[in-house]
mmCIF file of C-alpha atoms and ligand atoms in Angstrom:
data_model
loop_
_atom_site.group_PDB
_atom_site.id
_atom_site.type_symbol
_atom_site.label_atom_id
_atom_site.label_comp_id
_atom_site.label_asym_id
_atom_site.label_seq_id
_atom_site.Cartn_x
_atom_site.Cartn_y
_atom_site.Cartn_z
ATOM 1 C CA MET P 25 -20.540 18.198 -68.819
ATOM 2 C CA THR P 26 -20.354 17.990 -65.034
ATOM 3 C CA ASN P 27 -23.309 19.482 -63.252
ATOM 4 C CA LEU P 28 -21.999 21.298 -60.196
ATOM 5 C CA PHE P 29 -25.447 22.263 -59.065
ATOM 6 C CA GLU P 30 -26.133 19.126 -57.094
ATOM 7 C CA ASP P 31 -23.493 18.392 -54.486
ATOM 8 C CA GLN P 32 -21.016 21.232 -54.884
ATOM 9 C CA SER P 33 -23.343 24.116 -54.211
ATOM 10 C CA LEU P 34 -24.625 26.379 -51.472
ATOM 11 C CA LYS P 35 -28.367 26.763 -51.054
ATOM 12 C CA LEU P 36 -29.421 30.402 -51.122
ATOM 13 C CA ASN P 37 -32.286 31.880 -49.103
ATOM 14 C CA THR P 38 -34.216 31.998 -52.403
ATOM 15 C CA GLY P 39 -34.074 28.192 -52.534
ATOM 16 C CA ALA P 40 -31.706 28.299 -55.545
ATOM 17 C CA LEU P 41 -28.442 26.385 -55.637
ATOM 18 C CA MET P 42 -25.274 28.403 -56.216
ATOM 19 C CA PRO P 43 -22.119 26.498 -57.264
ATOM 20 C CA ALA P 44 -19.669 27.011 -54.390
ATOM 21 C CA ILE P 45 -16.673 27.632 -56.656
ATOM 22 C CA ALA P 46 -16.900 30.662 -58.912
ATOM 23 C CA LEU P 47 -14.325 31.627 -61.481
ATOM 24 C CA GLY P 48 -13.215 35.241 -61.073
ATOM 25 C CA MET P 49 -13.632 37.240 -64.270
ATOM 26 C CA SER P 50 -11.803 40.389 -63.167
ATOM 27 C CA ALA P 51 -9.084 39.766 -65.777
ATOM 28 C CA ARG P 52 -6.625 42.522 -64.903
ATOM 29 C CA GLU P 53 -3.844 41.272 -67.174
ATOM 30 C CA GLU P 54 -5.585 39.469 -70.044
ATOM 31 C CA THR P 55 -6.531 40.861 -73.459
ATOM 32 C CA PRO P 56 -10.191 40.528 -74.585
ATOM 33 C CA GLU P 57 -9.252 37.526 -76.745
ATOM 34 C CA GLU P 58 -7.551 35.868 -73.775
ATOM 35 C CA VAL P 59 -10.618 36.511 -71.601
ATOM 36 C CA LYS P 60 -12.874 34.826 -74.161
ATOM 37 C CA ALA P 61 -10.457 31.897 -74.449
ATOM 38 C CA TYR P 62 -10.189 31.284 -70.727
ATOM 39 C CA PHE P 63 -13.927 31.691 -70.191
ATOM 40 C CA ARG P 64 -14.600 29.120 -72.920
ATOM 41 C CA LYS P 65 -11.970 26.799 -71.450
ATOM 42 C CA ALA P 66 -13.504 27.145 -67.980
ATOM 43 C CA LEU P 67 -16.925 26.101 -69.281
ATOM 44 C CA GLU P 68 -15.266 23.093 -70.895
ATOM 45 C CA ILE P 69 -13.423 22.178 -67.675
ATOM 46 C CA GLY P 70 -16.712 22.261 -65.779
ATOM 47 C CA TYR P 71 -16.986 25.692 -64.125
ATOM 48 C CA ARG P 72 -20.625 26.671 -63.769
ATOM 49 C CA HIS P 73 -20.391 29.851 -61.681
ATOM 50 C CA PHE P 74 -18.749 32.998 -63.035
ATOM 51 C CA ASP P 75 -18.167 36.163 -61.068
ATOM 52 C CA THR P 76 -18.020 39.359 -63.070
ATOM 53 C CA ALA P 77 -18.923 43.024 -62.488
ATOM 54 C CA SER P 78 -19.768 46.066 -64.526
ATOM 55 C CA ALA P 79 -16.456 47.523 -63.291
ATOM 56 C CA TYR P 80 -14.401 44.562 -64.602
ATOM 57 C CA LYS P 81 -15.387 45.311 -68.217
ATOM 58 C CA THR P 82 -15.406 41.598 -69.065
ATOM 59 C CA GLU P 83 -19.177 41.256 -69.527
ATOM 60 C CA PRO P 84 -19.055 41.923 -73.311
ATOM 61 C CA MET P 85 -16.424 39.205 -73.863
ATOM 62 C CA MET P 86 -18.397 36.770 -71.766
ATOM 63 C CA GLY P 87 -21.508 37.722 -73.745
ATOM 64 C CA GLU P 88 -19.914 36.735 -77.037
ATOM 65 C CA VAL P 89 -18.990 33.315 -75.689
ATOM 66 C CA LEU P 90 -22.334 32.812 -73.929
ATOM 67 C CA GLU P 91 -24.293 33.568 -77.077
ATOM 68 C CA ASP P 92 -22.196 31.088 -78.980
ATOM 69 C CA VAL P 93 -22.458 28.361 -76.358
ATOM 70 C CA LEU P 94 -26.211 28.839 -75.847
ATOM 71 C CA ASN P 95 -26.893 28.840 -79.603
ATOM 72 C CA SER P 96 -24.858 25.666 -80.067
ATOM 73 C CA GLY P 97 -26.952 23.979 -77.361
ATOM 74 C CA THR P 98 -23.890 22.505 -75.591
ATOM 75 C CA ILE P 99 -25.067 24.095 -72.379
ATOM 76 C CA LYS P 100 -28.421 25.455 -71.311
ATOM 77 C CA ARG P 101 -28.969 28.768 -69.526
ATOM 78 C CA GLU P 102 -30.229 27.034 -66.374
ATOM 79 C CA GLU P 103 -26.998 25.013 -66.188
ATOM 80 C CA PHE P 104 -24.780 27.938 -65.247
ATOM 81 C CA PHE P 105 -24.795 30.690 -62.666
ATOM 82 C CA ILE P 106 -23.751 34.260 -63.417
ATOM 83 C CA THR P 107 -22.998 36.849 -60.774
ATOM 84 C CA THR P 108 -22.476 40.468 -61.738
ATOM 85 C CA LYS P 109 -22.244 43.682 -59.739
ATOM 86 C CA LEU P 110 -23.443 47.281 -59.705
ATOM 87 C CA SER P 111 -20.483 49.586 -60.187
ATOM 88 C CA PRO P 112 -19.531 52.021 -57.371
ATOM 89 C CA GLU P 113 -20.124 54.774 -59.930
ATOM 90 C CA GLN P 114 -23.768 53.719 -60.159
ATOM 91 C CA THR P 115 -24.720 53.119 -56.550
ATOM 92 C CA HIS P 116 -27.752 55.365 -56.889
ATOM 93 C CA ALA P 117 -31.410 54.294 -56.972
ATOM 94 C CA ASP P 118 -31.976 55.799 -60.454
ATOM 95 C CA ASP P 119 -29.007 53.911 -61.905
ATOM 96 C CA VAL P 120 -29.717 50.381 -60.651
ATOM 97 C CA ILE P 121 -32.216 49.089 -63.235
ATOM 98 C CA PRO P 122 -30.507 50.736 -66.247
ATOM 99 C CA SER P 123 -27.175 49.370 -65.041
ATOM 100 C CA LEU P 124 -28.424 45.834 -64.723
ATOM 101 C CA ARG P 125 -30.115 46.093 -68.131
ATOM 102 C CA GLU P 126 -26.770 47.186 -69.581
ATOM 103 C CA SER P 127 -24.985 44.234 -67.940
ATOM 104 C CA LEU P 128 -27.604 41.853 -69.380
ATOM 105 C CA SER P 129 -27.179 43.363 -72.809
ATOM 106 C CA ASN P 130 -23.378 42.953 -72.495
ATOM 107 C CA LEU P 131 -23.760 39.370 -71.312
ATOM 108 C CA ARG P 132 -26.402 38.645 -73.974
ATOM 109 C CA ILE P 133 -28.660 36.837 -71.508
ATOM 110 C CA GLU P 134 -32.167 37.538 -70.168
ATOM 111 C CA TYR P 135 -31.361 37.385 -66.463
ATOM 112 C CA VAL P 136 -28.431 36.989 -64.110
ATOM 113 C CA ASP P 137 -28.517 34.596 -61.195
ATOM 114 C CA LEU P 138 -27.143 37.055 -58.666
ATOM 115 C CA TYR P 139 -26.799 40.839 -58.706
ATOM 116 C CA LEU P 140 -24.626 42.467 -56.048
ATOM 117 C CA ILE P 141 -23.955 46.004 -54.866
ATOM 118 C CA HIS P 142 -20.186 45.942 -55.490
ATOM 119 C CA PHE P 143 -19.209 48.418 -52.746
ATOM 120 C CA PRO P 144 -21.209 50.348 -50.129
ATOM 121 C CA ILE P 145 -20.001 53.578 -51.705
ATOM 122 C CA ARG P 146 -20.872 55.977 -54.515
ATOM 123 C CA ILE P 147 -18.186 57.819 -56.412
ATOM 124 C CA LYS P 148 -18.107 60.137 -59.400
ATOM 125 C CA PRO P 149 -17.665 58.487 -62.808
ATOM 126 C CA GLY P 150 -14.041 58.083 -63.815
ATOM 127 C CA MET P 151 -12.812 58.122 -60.201
ATOM 128 C CA LYS P 152 -12.604 54.349 -59.764
ATOM 129 C CA PRO P 153 -9.431 53.610 -57.783
ATOM 130 C CA SER P 154 -7.051 51.019 -59.140
ATOM 131 C CA GLY P 155 -4.809 48.981 -56.867
ATOM 132 C CA ALA P 156 -5.526 48.100 -53.270
ATOM 133 C CA ARG P 157 -3.423 50.993 -51.882
ATOM 134 C CA ALA P 158 -5.014 53.574 -54.175
ATOM 135 C CA THR P 159 -6.516 56.682 -52.678
ATOM 136 C CA ILE P 160 -9.725 58.457 -53.623
ATOM 137 C CA PRO P 161 -9.784 62.250 -53.637
ATOM 138 C CA GLU P 162 -12.298 63.741 -51.217
ATOM 139 C CA ASP P 163 -14.270 65.386 -54.016
ATOM 140 C CA ALA P 164 -14.867 61.996 -55.683
ATOM 141 C CA PHE P 165 -17.472 60.908 -53.126
ATOM 142 C CA LEU P 166 -21.180 61.401 -53.809
ATOM 143 C CA PRO P 167 -24.037 61.148 -51.288
ATOM 144 C CA LEU P 168 -25.207 57.578 -50.782
ATOM 145 C CA ASP P 169 -28.663 56.181 -50.004
ATOM 146 C CA LEU P 170 -28.086 52.451 -49.553
ATOM 147 C CA VAL P 171 -31.690 51.758 -48.533
ATOM 148 C CA GLY P 172 -32.979 53.411 -51.724
ATOM 149 C CA VAL P 173 -30.473 51.442 -53.811
ATOM 150 C CA TRP P 174 -31.493 48.177 -52.155
ATOM 151 C CA LYS P 175 -35.188 48.840 -52.936
ATOM 152 C CA GLU P 176 -34.254 49.100 -56.613
ATOM 153 C CA LEU P 177 -32.364 45.802 -56.430
ATOM 154 C CA GLU P 178 -35.562 44.289 -55.020
ATOM 155 C CA GLN P 179 -37.362 45.740 -58.019
ATOM 156 C CA CYS P 180 -34.842 43.980 -60.319
ATOM 157 C CA VAL P 181 -36.041 40.653 -58.879
ATOM 158 C CA GLU P 182 -39.685 41.674 -59.457
ATOM 159 C CA LEU P 183 -38.834 42.500 -63.070
ATOM 160 C CA GLY P 184 -37.143 39.122 -63.586
ATOM 161 C CA LEU P 185 -33.782 40.721 -64.389
ATOM 162 C CA THR P 186 -32.050 38.744 -61.658
ATOM 163 C CA ARG P 187 -32.931 35.642 -59.651
ATOM 164 C CA ALA P 188 -31.248 36.789 -56.449
ATOM 165 C CA ILE P 189 -29.705 39.942 -55.008
ATOM 166 C CA GLY P 190 -26.939 40.581 -52.562
ATOM 167 C CA VAL P 191 -24.042 42.771 -51.548
ATOM 168 C CA SER P 192 -20.273 42.812 -51.534
ATOM 169 C CA ASN P 193 -17.793 44.378 -49.114
ATOM 170 C CA PHE P 194 -20.522 44.927 -46.500
ATOM 171 C CA GLY P 195 -19.769 44.599 -42.801
ATOM 172 C CA SER P 196 -22.463 43.653 -40.302
ATOM 173 C CA ASN P 197 -23.355 47.315 -39.563
ATOM 174 C CA LEU P 198 -24.270 47.917 -43.174
ATOM 175 C CA LEU P 199 -26.134 44.613 -43.449
ATOM 176 C CA GLY P 200 -28.244 45.929 -40.560
ATOM 177 C CA VAL P 201 -28.890 49.183 -42.453
ATOM 178 C CA ILE P 202 -30.267 47.560 -45.594
ATOM 179 C CA THR P 203 -32.152 44.710 -43.952
ATOM 180 C CA ALA P 204 -33.991 46.901 -41.396
ATOM 181 C CA ASP P 205 -36.798 47.680 -43.830
ATOM 182 C CA ALA P 206 -36.100 45.176 -46.629
ATOM 183 C CA LYS P 207 -38.611 42.990 -48.443
ATOM 184 C CA ILE P 208 -35.757 40.727 -49.576
ATOM 185 C CA ILE P 209 -32.820 39.754 -47.369
ATOM 186 C CA PRO P 210 -29.524 39.643 -49.323
ATOM 187 C CA ALA P 211 -28.798 36.128 -50.569
ATOM 188 C CA VAL P 212 -25.028 36.649 -50.576
ATOM 189 C CA ASN P 213 -22.346 38.900 -49.119
ATOM 190 C CA GLN P 214 -19.132 38.651 -51.141
ATOM 191 C CA VAL P 215 -16.150 39.637 -49.008
ATOM 192 C CA GLU P 216 -12.415 39.062 -48.862
ATOM 193 C CA MET P 217 -11.678 35.699 -47.300
ATOM 194 C CA HIS P 218 -8.580 33.486 -47.333
ATOM 195 C CA PRO P 219 -6.477 31.764 -44.657
ATOM 196 C CA GLY P 220 -4.916 35.165 -43.812
ATOM 197 C CA CYS P 221 -8.333 36.764 -43.409
ATOM 198 C CA LEU P 222 -11.106 34.909 -41.634
ATOM 199 C CA GLN P 223 -13.910 37.171 -40.506
ATOM 200 C CA PRO P 224 -15.566 35.159 -37.723
ATOM 201 C CA ARG P 225 -17.939 37.872 -36.511
ATOM 202 C CA LEU P 226 -19.176 38.652 -40.007
ATOM 203 C CA LEU P 227 -19.573 34.932 -40.793
ATOM 204 C CA ASP P 228 -21.659 34.582 -37.660
ATOM 205 C CA VAL P 229 -23.894 37.552 -38.458
ATOM 206 C CA CYS P 230 -24.413 36.354 -42.049
ATOM 207 C CA LYS P 231 -25.299 32.883 -40.826
ATOM 208 C CA GLN P 232 -27.881 34.284 -38.398
ATOM 209 C CA MET P 233 -29.394 36.391 -41.196
ATOM 210 C CA GLY P 234 -29.459 33.495 -43.689
ATOM 211 C CA ILE P 235 -26.927 35.213 -45.967
ATOM 212 C CA LYS P 236 -24.351 33.033 -47.738
ATOM 213 C CA VAL P 237 -20.784 34.292 -47.830
ATOM 214 C CA MET P 238 -18.671 34.110 -50.971
ATOM 215 C CA GLY P 239 -14.979 34.719 -50.278
ATOM 216 C CA PHE P 240 -12.990 36.629 -52.880
ATOM 217 C CA ALA P 241 -9.200 36.607 -53.291
ATOM 218 C CA ALA P 242 -9.506 33.075 -51.911
ATOM 219 C CA LEU P 243 -5.804 32.428 -52.565
ATOM 220 C CA GLY P 244 -4.819 35.765 -51.060
ATOM 221 C CA ARG P 245 -3.998 37.146 -54.541
ATOM 222 C CA PRO P 246 -0.518 35.528 -54.758
ATOM 223 C CA LYS P 247 1.164 37.983 -57.146
ATOM 224 C CA HIS P 248 -0.030 41.108 -55.369
ATOM 225 C CA SER P 249 0.094 40.398 -51.641
ATOM 226 C CA GLN P 250 3.745 41.357 -50.923
ATOM 227 C CA GLU P 251 2.733 44.809 -49.677
ATOM 228 C CA PHE P 252 0.383 43.295 -47.132
ATOM 229 C CA THR P 253 2.180 40.233 -45.795
ATOM 230 C CA SER P 254 5.696 38.846 -45.713
ATOM 231 C CA ILE P 255 4.439 35.350 -46.636
ATOM 232 C CA ALA P 256 1.885 34.956 -49.439
ATOM 233 C CA VAL P 257 -0.859 32.413 -48.700
ATOM 234 C CA ILE P 258 0.404 30.226 -51.514
ATOM 235 C CA ASP P 259 3.941 30.136 -49.958
ATOM 236 C CA SER P 260 2.797 29.397 -46.417
ATOM 237 C CA PRO P 261 4.901 26.598 -44.826
ATOM 238 C CA ILE P 262 1.845 25.643 -42.738
ATOM 239 C CA LEU P 263 -0.307 25.158 -45.831
ATOM 240 C CA LYS P 264 2.555 23.335 -47.588
ATOM 241 C CA GLU P 265 2.807 20.821 -44.762
ATOM 242 C CA ILE P 266 -0.966 20.253 -44.761
ATOM 243 C CA ALA P 267 -0.997 19.948 -48.556
ATOM 244 C CA GLU P 268 1.686 17.243 -48.424
ATOM 245 C CA LYS P 269 -0.240 15.363 -45.755
ATOM 246 C CA HIS P 270 -3.394 15.247 -47.925
ATOM 247 C CA GLY P 271 -1.623 14.842 -51.284
ATOM 248 C CA LYS P 272 -3.144 18.134 -52.495
ATOM 249 C CA SER P 273 -1.747 21.448 -53.707
ATOM 250 C CA VAL P 274 -1.442 24.472 -51.402
ATOM 251 C CA ALA P 275 -4.155 26.232 -53.439
ATOM 252 C CA GLN P 276 -6.499 23.290 -52.948
ATOM 253 C CA VAL P 277 -5.917 23.390 -49.190
ATOM 254 C CA ALA P 278 -6.624 27.139 -49.108
ATOM 255 C CA LEU P 279 -9.859 26.680 -51.066
ATOM 256 C CA ARG P 280 -10.928 23.680 -48.983
ATOM 257 C CA TRP P 281 -10.355 25.791 -45.848
ATOM 258 C CA SER P 282 -13.007 28.275 -47.064
ATOM 259 C CA LEU P 283 -15.438 25.524 -48.046
ATOM 260 C CA ASP P 284 -14.981 23.894 -44.631
ATOM 261 C CA HIS P 285 -16.158 27.208 -43.130
ATOM 262 C CA GLY P 286 -19.359 26.969 -45.173
ATOM 263 C CA VAL P 287 -18.133 29.735 -47.460
ATOM 264 C CA GLY P 288 -18.111 29.647 -51.268
ATOM 265 C CA VAL P 289 -15.074 30.971 -53.110
ATOM 266 C CA VAL P 290 -14.353 33.212 -56.046
ATOM 267 C CA VAL P 291 -10.950 32.253 -57.401
ATOM 268 C CA LYS P 292 -9.275 33.541 -60.512
ATOM 269 C CA SER P 293 -7.005 31.638 -62.869
ATOM 270 C CA SER P 294 -6.631 31.836 -66.608
ATOM 271 C CA ASN P 295 -4.323 28.807 -66.680
ATOM 272 C CA PRO P 296 -6.218 25.614 -67.654
ATOM 273 C CA SER P 297 -4.355 23.261 -65.332
ATOM 274 C CA ARG P 298 -4.725 25.613 -62.344
ATOM 275 C CA MET P 299 -8.379 26.185 -63.243
ATOM 276 C CA ALA P 300 -8.958 22.428 -63.168
ATOM 277 C CA GLN P 301 -7.002 22.056 -59.936
ATOM 278 C CA ASN P 302 -9.061 24.782 -58.223
ATOM 279 C CA LEU P 303 -12.296 23.052 -59.131
ATOM 280 C CA ASN P 304 -11.106 19.727 -57.809
ATOM 281 C CA VAL P 305 -11.619 20.428 -54.107
ATOM 282 C CA PHE P 306 -14.586 18.244 -53.234
ATOM 283 C CA GLY P 307 -14.859 14.845 -51.586
ATOM 284 C CA TRP P 308 -12.335 15.489 -48.783
ATOM 285 C CA ASN P 309 -11.951 17.778 -45.761
ATOM 286 C CA LEU P 310 -9.280 19.306 -43.604
ATOM 287 C CA ASP P 311 -9.183 17.903 -40.091
ATOM 288 C CA GLU P 312 -9.367 19.747 -36.781
ATOM 289 C CA GLU P 313 -5.593 19.780 -36.392
ATOM 290 C CA ASP P 314 -5.212 21.360 -39.876
ATOM 291 C CA HIS P 315 -7.721 24.075 -38.974
ATOM 292 C CA LYS P 316 -5.903 24.781 -35.689
ATOM 293 C CA LYS P 317 -2.586 25.198 -37.518
ATOM 294 C CA ILE P 318 -4.118 27.448 -40.182
ATOM 295 C CA ALA P 319 -5.548 29.641 -37.415
ATOM 296 C CA THR P 320 -1.955 30.512 -36.403
ATOM 297 C CA MET P 321 -1.049 31.903 -39.851
ATOM 298 C CA PRO P 322 -0.185 35.615 -40.095
ATOM 299 C CA ARG P 323 -3.244 37.790 -40.643
ATOM 300 C CA PHE P 324 -3.514 40.298 -43.471
ATOM 301 C CA ARG P 325 -6.187 41.990 -45.478
ATOM 302 C CA LEU P 326 -5.863 43.211 -49.069
ATOM 303 C CA GLN P 327 -8.894 45.511 -48.917
ATOM 304 C CA ASP P 328 -9.151 47.111 -45.507
ATOM 305 C CA GLY P 329 -11.614 49.837 -46.547
ATOM 306 C CA LYS P 330 -9.255 52.729 -45.679
ATOM 307 C CA ILE P 331 -9.719 54.237 -49.135
ATOM 308 C CA TRP P 332 -13.405 54.690 -48.413
ATOM 309 C CA ILE P 333 -12.890 56.746 -45.266
ATOM 310 C CA ASN P 334 -12.512 60.500 -44.876
ATOM 311 C CA GLN P 335 -13.768 63.099 -42.415
ATOM 312 C CA THR P 336 -15.729 65.247 -44.865
ATOM 313 C CA THR P 337 -17.281 63.754 -47.995
ATOM 314 C CA SER P 338 -17.343 59.974 -47.427
ATOM 315 C CA PRO P 339 -20.374 58.422 -45.700
ATOM 316 C CA TYR P 340 -17.829 56.709 -43.420
ATOM 317 C CA ARG P 341 -15.625 58.294 -40.765
ATOM 318 C CA SER P 342 -14.112 55.068 -39.454
ATOM 319 C CA HIS P 343 -13.258 51.556 -40.550
ATOM 320 C CA GLN P 344 -15.796 50.046 -38.130
ATOM 321 C CA GLU P 345 -18.662 51.756 -39.943
ATOM 322 C CA ILE P 346 -17.896 49.658 -43.041
ATOM 323 C CA TYR P 347 -16.162 46.491 -41.932
ATOM 324 C CA ASP P 348 -16.031 44.205 -38.944
ATOM 325 C CA CYS P 349 -12.776 43.538 -37.193
ATOM 326 C CA TRP P 350 -11.206 40.874 -39.361
ATOM 327 C CA SER P 351 -8.333 39.721 -37.224
ATOM 328 C CA ASP P 352 -10.236 38.252 -34.277
HETATM 329 N N1 NAP I 15 -16.216 41.835 -54.692
HETATM 330 C C1 NAP I 15 -15.038 42.398 -54.726
HETATM 331 O O1 NAP I 15 -14.846 43.552 -54.294
HETATM 332 C C2 NAP I 15 -13.864 41.615 -55.284
HETATM 333 C C3 NAP I 15 -12.560 42.071 -55.047
HETATM 334 C C4 NAP I 15 -11.509 41.315 -55.563
HETATM 335 C C5 NAP I 15 -11.756 40.162 -56.295
HETATM 336 N N2 NAP I 15 -13.048 39.757 -56.521
HETATM 337 C C6 NAP I 15 -13.350 38.544 -57.325
HETATM 338 O O2 NAP I 15 -12.508 37.495 -56.917
HETATM 339 C C7 NAP I 15 -11.759 37.007 -58.029
HETATM 340 C C8 NAP I 15 -10.426 36.496 -57.573
HETATM 341 O O3 NAP I 15 -9.708 37.504 -56.897
HETATM 342 P P1 NAP I 15 -8.157 37.800 -57.109
HETATM 343 O O4 NAP I 15 -7.768 37.538 -58.508
HETATM 344 O O5 NAP I 15 -7.915 39.129 -56.542
HETATM 345 O O6 NAP I 15 -7.439 36.778 -56.125
HETATM 346 P P2 NAP I 15 -7.073 35.203 -56.125
HETATM 347 O O7 NAP I 15 -8.106 34.396 -56.788
HETATM 348 O O8 NAP I 15 -6.736 34.897 -54.715
HETATM 349 O O9 NAP I 15 -5.724 35.146 -56.937
HETATM 350 C C9 NAP I 15 -5.654 35.021 -58.323
HETATM 351 C C10 NAP I 15 -4.217 34.717 -58.699
HETATM 352 O O10 NAP I 15 -3.874 33.415 -58.206
HETATM 353 C C11 NAP I 15 -3.204 32.662 -59.217
HETATM 354 N N3 NAP I 15 -3.655 31.261 -59.059
HETATM 355 C C12 NAP I 15 -4.890 30.772 -59.316
HETATM 356 N N4 NAP I 15 -4.954 29.460 -59.053
HETATM 357 C C13 NAP I 15 -3.721 29.094 -58.617
HETATM 358 C C14 NAP I 15 -3.169 27.860 -58.188
HETATM 359 N N5 NAP I 15 -3.892 26.736 -58.159
HETATM 360 N N6 NAP I 15 -1.868 27.838 -57.799
HETATM 361 C C15 NAP I 15 -1.125 28.981 -57.831
HETATM 362 N N7 NAP I 15 -1.588 30.190 -58.237
HETATM 363 C C16 NAP I 15 -2.893 30.248 -58.620
HETATM 364 C C17 NAP I 15 -3.683 33.248 -60.529
HETATM 365 O O11 NAP I 15 -2.671 33.156 -61.520
HETATM 366 P P3 NAP I 15 -2.945 32.334 -62.908
HETATM 367 O O12 NAP I 15 -4.083 33.023 -63.610
HETATM 368 O O13 NAP I 15 -1.653 32.483 -63.605
HETATM 369 O O14 NAP I 15 -3.273 30.930 -62.501
HETATM 370 C C18 NAP I 15 -3.942 34.711 -60.181
HETATM 371 O O15 NAP I 15 -2.770 35.491 -60.352
HETATM 372 C C19 NAP I 15 -11.732 38.181 -59.012
HETATM 373 O O16 NAP I 15 -11.511 37.765 -60.339
HETATM 374 C C20 NAP I 15 -13.114 38.747 -58.816
HETATM 375 O O17 NAP I 15 -14.040 37.992 -59.566
HETATM 376 C C21 NAP I 15 -14.090 40.458 -56.008
#
């Protein structure tokens, strides 16, 4: 099997290598059997980084496959990289270690490679919003102590439950909050990033802090972006022209664009040929002219953080408290 750890990885501030392409395991539409099948297929195709979360509910299916694969000896634990995330319903210091232990039990492994705070928010159980335009009732928010939560993530490293820790959906303000008194600087910040949403200021701040960025929705979530933009990333005439020039697909150009920015990508496909295509993005680059053209594409953001803001119960009163401006 291909080892993606050598030349297709990002080096974390822990010294570990993280494969730059992760397969998204959010599986909104697939049945449990389909999730197991596409996870198994992805391992066969050569994926070595998988991005799941307690909230995605796919850990148990992955666990079944992982146990099987590890017992058969076809792949060793150190040959793949698993990221999972603390659910927004458990963003409380007391819940961190039990939550990660539950994820490990679901995944049937001894440690994960990366554990992330999924959102800088804490909501009541059962109030998880679904859909990007969903709203959260004001009484769903619970008080949040991000510094206390981060200390428990640090403890997870001490306990050997995870090799690295990080965050997701954090803007530079919030990175400042948790790093001010941290023993461990986050290894990764996973945020939305695709050719419609480059976040130059955040990329800069993460670079200065030694935090690697993983971009999610790296293809701009083709089937669900109509509400946010008139042209889906995958239908962009600019990307089509560039794809023709390089003899690549539009998806490959979009993924290469992220990699060229030094950003890893989380991309989801359950279709074997598209999975293979999305992994085949190494050994070439976009040129300066391509990057200039892509910079003129219409901007949009699938997750703008508005659902997390209210004037009473949320820790955030304005967008800027959570996210950086993403359109500059
Ligand atoms: N941290 C967070 O808050 C957060 C938020 C959102 C997502 N994520 C992570 O990011 C992952 C991906 O996000 P996403 O699913 O929202 O967005 P995405 O990866 O941009 O889009 C996935 C969609 O693109 C299609 N697709 C994949 N490869 C393609 C190709 N080569 N050509 C054409 N279409 C292609 C897939 O359909 P087929 O399956 O039919 O190929 C699927 O419908 C998630 O699974 C999750 O792991 C994290």
